[in-house]
């Protein structure tokens, strides 16, 4: 079973560690500890991206970059009222209806648990009950007075959702699996490559601030300037009631998806066809992905190198994306890891002048 190949304690630790956009320090520290004795070299750039490197023994080796973003959608403290309620700035895209009664952690001098509150339905007018509560109408209740809050929290501190990773049936369930499940996958890829002779220098890059505009990948794509690049992210699994099959982007349990298109990138056909060929040859479960909206780090991996890069993306199908709880299938996670490893070891097969 695919779950047997997943290090659940590590995935749990990566998912539950805080790291809102611009506040990725804790998860970056965790990843350095996990990989510092695995990779040949690593560094943190001025933007905060963690770049880990597996070197090739081939002279003048080309560069192959993987990117998975460390940040998670979150919030920033912007006001504390006289009763201790916290108002916030969102960091990343939220569906407001998913925030009601959400449990959060406010990261100040010490972490404070809080609950996302709004006007109760009993106090709403008939008209108010018909509309979705906006982000601006929510507040965070930590159960403390203003004086107690301000002993630990100040304007500008980060806030993240709080929830533990659990198995629900056959599926992995938790907060911030976007993109922590792919961060986990990239860690496993770098571990798998440790004792392999690879034909390229492999850059395992953990980027920052993806959720607020792919900002870390812009710097990392320019700095690493890879010849080949693959972004690792999640995508929409539409195999739920209320949607027709023609509206599906991907389905859970059908393997990692090979991206063709999203709102920010037309993936290089050479990379798409190469990944399809490698997956078929190695019997790795996969599915195509055409995402009509949204974007990933692929865009900046493709465009920021001086001459561009031959870039594509692999995705893990996910239910309830950017909602309170996200779900992923172990089969899809394992397929992503396997395809990444094989893609690196066979990359010299790719046609680059077609």
Coordinates of C-alpha atoms in Angstrom, one line a residue:
X1 CA 0.0 0.0 0.0
X2 CA 1.3 3.5 -0.8
X3 CA 0.8 4.7 2.7
X4 CA 3.5 2.3 3.8
X5 CA 6.0 4.3 1.9
X6 CA 5.1 7.6 3.5
X7 CA 6.9 8.8 6.6
X8 CA 3.8 10.1 8.3
X9 CA 5.6 11.6 11.4
X10 CA 7.8 13.7 9.1
X11 CA 4.8 14.8 6.9
X12 CA 2.9 15.6 10.1
X13 CA 5.8 17.7 11.4
X14 CA 6.2 19.6 8.1
X15 CA 2.5 20.3 7.8
X16 CA 2.0 21.5 11.4
X17 CA 5.0 23.8 11.5
X18 CA 4.0 27.4 11.0
X19 CA 5.1 29.4 8.0
X20 CA 2.8 32.1 6.6
X21 CA 4.2 34.1 3.6
X22 CA 7.1 36.1 4.8
X23 CA 7.4 34.1 8.0
X24 CA 8.8 30.8 6.8
X25 CA 11.7 30.7 9.3
X26 CA 10.4 27.7 11.4
X27 CA 9.7 25.4 8.5
X28 CA 13.0 26.4 6.8
X29 CA 14.9 25.5 10.0
X30 CA 13.1 22.1 10.1
X31 CA 14.0 21.4 6.5
X32 CA 17.7 22.3 7.0
X33 CA 17.9 19.9 9.9
X34 CA 16.3 17.2 7.9
X35 CA 18.5 17.6 4.8
X36 CA 21.8 19.1 5.9
X37 CA 23.5 15.7 6.1
X38 CA 21.7 14.4 3.0
X39 CA 22.6 16.9 0.3
X40 CA 26.0 18.0 -1.0
X41 CA 25.5 21.6 -0.3
X42 CA 22.8 24.1 0.7
X43 CA 22.3 27.8 1.2
X44 CA 19.6 30.3 2.0
X45 CA 19.3 33.3 -0.4
X46 CA 18.4 36.8 0.6
X47 CA 14.8 36.2 -0.2
X48 CA 14.6 33.3 2.3
X49 CA 14.5 30.5 -0.2
X50 CA 16.3 27.3 0.9
X51 CA 18.4 25.9 -2.0
X52 CA 19.7 22.3 -1.5
X53 CA 22.0 20.7 -4.0
X54 CA 22.9 17.2 -5.2
X55 CA 25.9 17.4 -7.4
X56 CA 26.6 15.4 -10.5
X57 CA 30.0 13.7 -11.3
X58 CA 29.5 14.8 -14.9
X59 CA 31.7 17.6 -16.1
X60 CA 29.8 20.8 -17.0
X61 CA 26.6 19.2 -15.8
X62 CA 23.3 21.0 -16.6
X63 CA 21.1 22.2 -13.8
X64 CA 17.8 20.6 -12.9
X65 CA 15.6 22.5 -10.4
X66 CA 12.7 21.3 -8.4
X67 CA 10.6 23.8 -6.4
X68 CA 8.1 23.3 -3.7
X69 CA 6.9 26.3 -1.7
X70 CA 7.3 26.4 2.1
X71 CA 4.7 29.1 2.8
X72 CA 1.1 28.5 3.7
X73 CA -1.9 30.8 3.5
X74 CA -2.2 32.8 6.7
X75 CA -2.8 36.2 8.3
X76 CA -1.0 39.1 9.9
X77 CA -2.1 41.0 13.0
X78 CA -3.1 44.5 12.1
X79 CA -5.2 45.8 15.1
X80 CA -6.0 44.8 18.6
X81 CA -9.2 46.4 19.9
X82 CA -10.0 47.4 23.5
X83 CA -11.6 44.1 24.2
X84 CA -8.6 42.0 23.0
X85 CA -10.1 41.0 19.7
X86 CA -7.6 40.8 16.9
X87 CA -8.2 42.1 13.4
X88 CA -6.0 40.8 10.6
X89 CA -4.6 41.1 7.1
X90 CA -4.9 38.0 4.9
X91 CA -1.7 36.6 3.5
X92 CA -2.9 34.6 0.4
X93 CA -6.3 33.7 -0.9
X94 CA -9.1 32.6 1.4
X95 CA -12.6 31.5 0.8
X96 CA -14.3 33.6 3.6
X97 CA -17.0 31.0 4.3
X98 CA -14.4 28.6 5.5
X99 CA -13.2 30.9 8.3
X100 CA -16.1 30.6 10.7
X101 CA -14.9 29.1 14.0
X102 CA -11.5 28.2 12.5
X103 CA -8.9 27.6 15.2
X104 CA -5.7 29.6 14.7
X105 CA -2.4 30.2 16.3
X106 CA -1.2 33.8 16.8
X107 CA 2.6 33.7 16.7
X108 CA 4.0 36.4 19.0
X109 CA 6.5 36.2 21.8
X110 CA 4.7 33.0 22.5
X111 CA 2.0 31.2 20.5
X112 CA -1.6 32.0 21.5
X113 CA -4.5 29.8 20.4
X114 CA -7.5 31.7 19.0
X115 CA -10.8 31.2 17.3
X116 CA -12.0 33.0 14.1
X117 CA -15.2 34.7 15.1
X118 CA -18.0 36.7 13.5
X119 CA -21.5 37.8 14.2
X120 CA -23.7 34.8 15.1
X121 CA -26.5 33.9 12.8
X122 CA -29.0 34.6 15.7
X123 CA -28.0 38.2 15.6
X124 CA -28.1 38.6 11.8
X125 CA -30.9 40.3 9.9
X126 CA -32.7 38.4 7.2
X127 CA -30.6 40.2 4.6
X128 CA -27.3 39.4 6.4
X129 CA -28.2 35.7 6.5
X130 CA -28.3 35.6 2.7
X131 CA -24.8 36.9 2.1
X132 CA -21.4 35.4 2.7
X133 CA -19.5 37.0 5.6
X134 CA -16.4 38.9 4.3
X135 CA -12.8 38.6 5.5
X136 CA -13.2 42.1 7.0
X137 CA -16.0 41.0 9.3
X138 CA -14.0 38.3 11.0
X139 CA -12.0 38.8 14.2
X140 CA -9.8 36.5 16.3
X141 CA -10.8 35.7 19.9
X142 CA -8.0 34.5 22.1
X143 CA -10.1 34.6 25.2
X144 CA -7.8 37.2 26.8
X145 CA -8.0 40.9 27.6
X146 CA -6.2 43.5 25.5
X147 CA -3.6 43.9 28.2
X148 CA -2.8 40.1 28.2
X149 CA -2.8 39.9 24.4
X150 CA -0.3 42.8 24.1
X151 CA 2.1 41.1 26.5
X152 CA 2.7 38.5 23.8
X153 CA 1.4 39.9 20.5
X154 CA 2.2 43.0 18.4
X155 CA 1.1 44.5 15.1
X156 CA 2.8 42.6 12.3
X157 CA 2.9 39.2 14.0
X158 CA 1.8 36.2 11.9
X159 CA -1.2 34.0 12.3
X160 CA -1.7 30.5 10.9
X161 CA -4.5 27.9 10.9
X162 CA -4.2 25.2 13.6
X163 CA -5.0 21.6 12.9
X164 CA -3.3 18.3 13.2
X165 CA -2.6 15.9 10.4
X166 CA -4.8 12.8 10.6
X167 CA -5.8 9.9 8.4
X168 CA -9.4 9.9 7.4
X169 CA -10.2 6.6 5.8
X170 CA -7.5 6.2 3.2
X171 CA -6.7 9.9 2.8
X172 CA -4.3 12.3 4.5
X173 CA -6.1 15.1 6.1
X174 CA -4.8 18.4 7.6
X175 CA -4.1 22.0 7.2
X176 CA -1.6 23.5 4.7
X177 CA -1.1 20.4 2.7
X178 CA -0.8 23.1 0.0
X179 CA 2.1 22.9 -0.3
X180 CA 3.5 21.0 2.6
X181 CA 2.7 17.6 1.1
X182 CA 4.9 18.6 -1.9
X183 CA 7.6 19.9 0.4
X184 CA 7.6 16.5 2.0
X185 CA 7.8 14.9 -1.4
X186 CA 10.8 17.0 -2.4
X187 CA 12.5 16.0 0.9
X188 CA 12.0 12.4 0.0
X189 CA 13.3 13.0 -3.6
X190 CA 16.5 14.5 -2.3
X191 CA 17.0 11.6 0.1
X192 CA 16.4 9.1 -2.7
X193 CA 19.1 10.8 -4.8
X194 CA 21.7 10.8 -2.1
X195 CA 23.6 7.7 -3.2
X196 CA 22.7 7.9 -6.9
X197 CA 25.0 9.1 -9.7
X198 CA 22.9 11.7 -11.5
X199 CA 23.7 13.2 -14.9
X200 CA 22.7 16.8 -13.8
X201 CA 23.2 19.0 -10.7
X202 CA 19.9 18.7 -8.9
X203 CA 18.6 21.8 -7.0
X204 CA 15.9 21.0 -4.5
X205 CA 14.5 24.5 -3.8
X206 CA 12.0 25.3 -1.1
X207 CA 10.6 28.7 -2.0
X208 CA 9.0 31.5 0.0
X209 CA 5.9 33.7 -0.6
X210 CA 4.3 31.6 -3.4
X211 CA 0.9 32.3 -2.0
X212 CA 1.2 36.0 -2.4
X213 CA 2.5 36.1 -6.0
X214 CA 5.2 33.5 -6.6
X215 CA 7.8 35.9 -5.2
X216 CA 10.4 33.4 -3.9
X217 CA 10.5 31.5 -7.2
X218 CA 11.2 34.7 -9.1
X219 CA 14.4 35.2 -7.1
X220 CA 15.4 31.5 -7.0
X221 CA 14.6 31.0 -10.7
X222 CA 16.9 33.9 -11.6
X223 CA 19.6 32.8 -9.0
X224 CA 19.8 29.1 -9.9
X225 CA 19.1 29.7 -13.6
X226 CA 18.3 26.1 -14.3
X227 CA 18.3 24.4 -17.7
X228 CA 15.4 22.2 -16.6
X229 CA 12.7 22.9 -14.0
X230 CA 9.7 21.3 -12.4
X231 CA 7.4 22.9 -9.8
X232 CA 5.8 20.6 -7.3
X233 CA 2.5 21.8 -6.1
X234 CA -1.1 20.7 -5.5
X235 CA -4.0 21.1 -7.8
X236 CA -7.8 20.9 -7.7
X237 CA -9.4 17.4 -7.3
X238 CA -13.0 17.9 -8.6
X239 CA -14.2 14.3 -8.1
X240 CA -16.9 15.4 -5.7
X241 CA -20.7 15.7 -5.8
X242 CA -22.1 18.6 -7.9
X243 CA -19.5 18.6 -10.7
X244 CA -19.6 16.8 -14.0
X245 CA -16.6 14.8 -15.3
X246 CA -15.9 17.3 -18.0
X247 CA -15.3 19.9 -15.3
X248 CA -12.8 17.7 -13.4
X249 CA -9.2 19.0 -13.3
X250 CA -7.8 15.8 -11.6
X251 CA -9.1 12.9 -9.5
X252 CA -7.8 11.6 -6.2
X253 CA -5.9 8.3 -6.3
X254 CA -5.1 8.4 -10.1
X255 CA -1.5 9.4 -9.6
X256 CA 0.5 12.6 -9.8
X257 CA -0.7 14.9 -12.5
X258 CA 1.5 16.1 -15.3
X259 CA 0.6 19.8 -15.9
X260 CA -0.1 21.0 -19.4
X261 CA -1.5 24.4 -18.6
X262 CA -2.5 26.7 -15.7
X263 CA -3.4 30.4 -15.5
X264 CA 0.3 31.4 -15.4
X265 CA 2.1 28.9 -17.6
X266 CA 1.9 26.8 -20.8
X267 CA 4.3 24.0 -19.8
X268 CA 7.1 23.3 -22.3
X269 CA 5.9 20.5 -24.5
X270 CA 9.3 18.8 -24.4
X271 CA 9.1 18.5 -20.6
X272 CA 5.5 17.4 -20.7
X273 CA 6.2 14.6 -23.2
X274 CA 9.4 13.7 -21.4
X275 CA 7.5 13.2 -18.1
X276 CA 4.8 11.2 -19.8
X277 CA 7.4 8.9 -21.4
X278 CA 9.3 8.4 -18.2
X279 CA 6.1 7.7 -16.3
X280 CA 4.9 5.1 -18.9
X281 CA 8.3 3.4 -19.0
X282 CA 8.5 3.1 -15.3
X283 CA 4.8 2.3 -14.8
X284 CA 4.2 5.3 -12.6
X285 CA 0.6 6.2 -12.2
X286 CA -0.2 9.6 -13.6
X287 CA -2.9 11.8 -15.1
X288 CA -3.0 15.0 -17.2
X289 CA -3.8 18.4 -15.7
X290 CA -5.3 21.4 -17.4
X291 CA -6.0 24.0 -14.8
X292 CA -8.0 26.9 -16.2
X293 CA -7.1 29.3 -13.3
X294 CA -4.4 29.9 -10.7
X295 CA -0.7 29.6 -11.1
X296 CA 2.4 28.0 -9.5
X297 CA 6.1 28.5 -9.2
X298 CA 6.4 27.0 -12.7
X299 CA 5.9 30.4 -14.2
X300 CA 9.1 31.9 -12.7
X301 CA 11.1 28.7 -13.1
X302 CA 10.4 28.9 -16.8
X303 CA 10.9 32.7 -17.3
X304 CA 13.5 34.0 -14.9
X305 CA 16.7 32.3 -16.1
X306 CA 18.4 34.4 -18.7
X307 CA 17.6 32.0 -21.6
X308 CA 14.5 30.6 -19.9
X309 CA 14.3 26.9 -18.9
X310 CA 12.6 23.8 -20.1
X311 CA 10.0 23.7 -17.4
X312 CA 6.9 21.8 -16.4
X313 CA 5.1 20.9 -13.2
X314 CA 3.8 17.9 -11.3
X315 CA 0.8 18.2 -9.0
X316 CA -0.9 16.3 -6.2
X317 CA -4.7 16.3 -6.6
X318 CA -6.3 17.8 -3.5
X319 CA -9.8 18.2 -2.2
X320 CA -10.9 21.3 -0.3
X321 CA -8.0 23.4 -1.5
X322 CA -7.5 26.6 0.5
X323 CA -10.2 25.6 2.9
X324 CA -10.0 24.7 6.5
X325 CA -9.0 21.1 6.0
X326 CA -7.3 19.7 2.9
X327 CA -7.1 16.1 1.7
X328 CA -4.6 14.1 -0.4
X329 CA -4.2 10.5 -1.5
X330 CA -1.0 8.6 -0.5
X331 CA -0.9 7.0 -4.0
X332 CA -0.5 10.4 -5.6
X333 CA 2.2 11.5 -3.2
X334 CA 4.3 8.4 -3.8
X335 CA 3.8 8.7 -7.6
X336 CA 5.1 12.3 -7.5
X337 CA 8.3 11.1 -5.6
X338 CA 8.9 8.2 -7.9
X339 CA 8.4 10.3 -11.1
X340 CA 10.7 13.1 -9.8
X341 CA 13.5 10.6 -9.1
X342 CA 13.2 8.9 -12.5
X343 CA 13.0 12.2 -14.3
X344 CA 16.3 13.3 -12.9
X345 CA 18.2 10.0 -13.6
X346 CA 16.9 9.9 -17.2
X347 CA 17.0 13.6 -18.1
X348 CA 19.8 13.2 -20.6
X349 CA 17.1 11.6 -22.9
X350 CA 15.1 14.8 -23.3
X351 CA 15.1 16.4 -26.7
X352 CA 16.1 20.1 -26.3
X353 CA 16.4 21.3 -29.9
X354 CA 13.2 20.0 -31.4

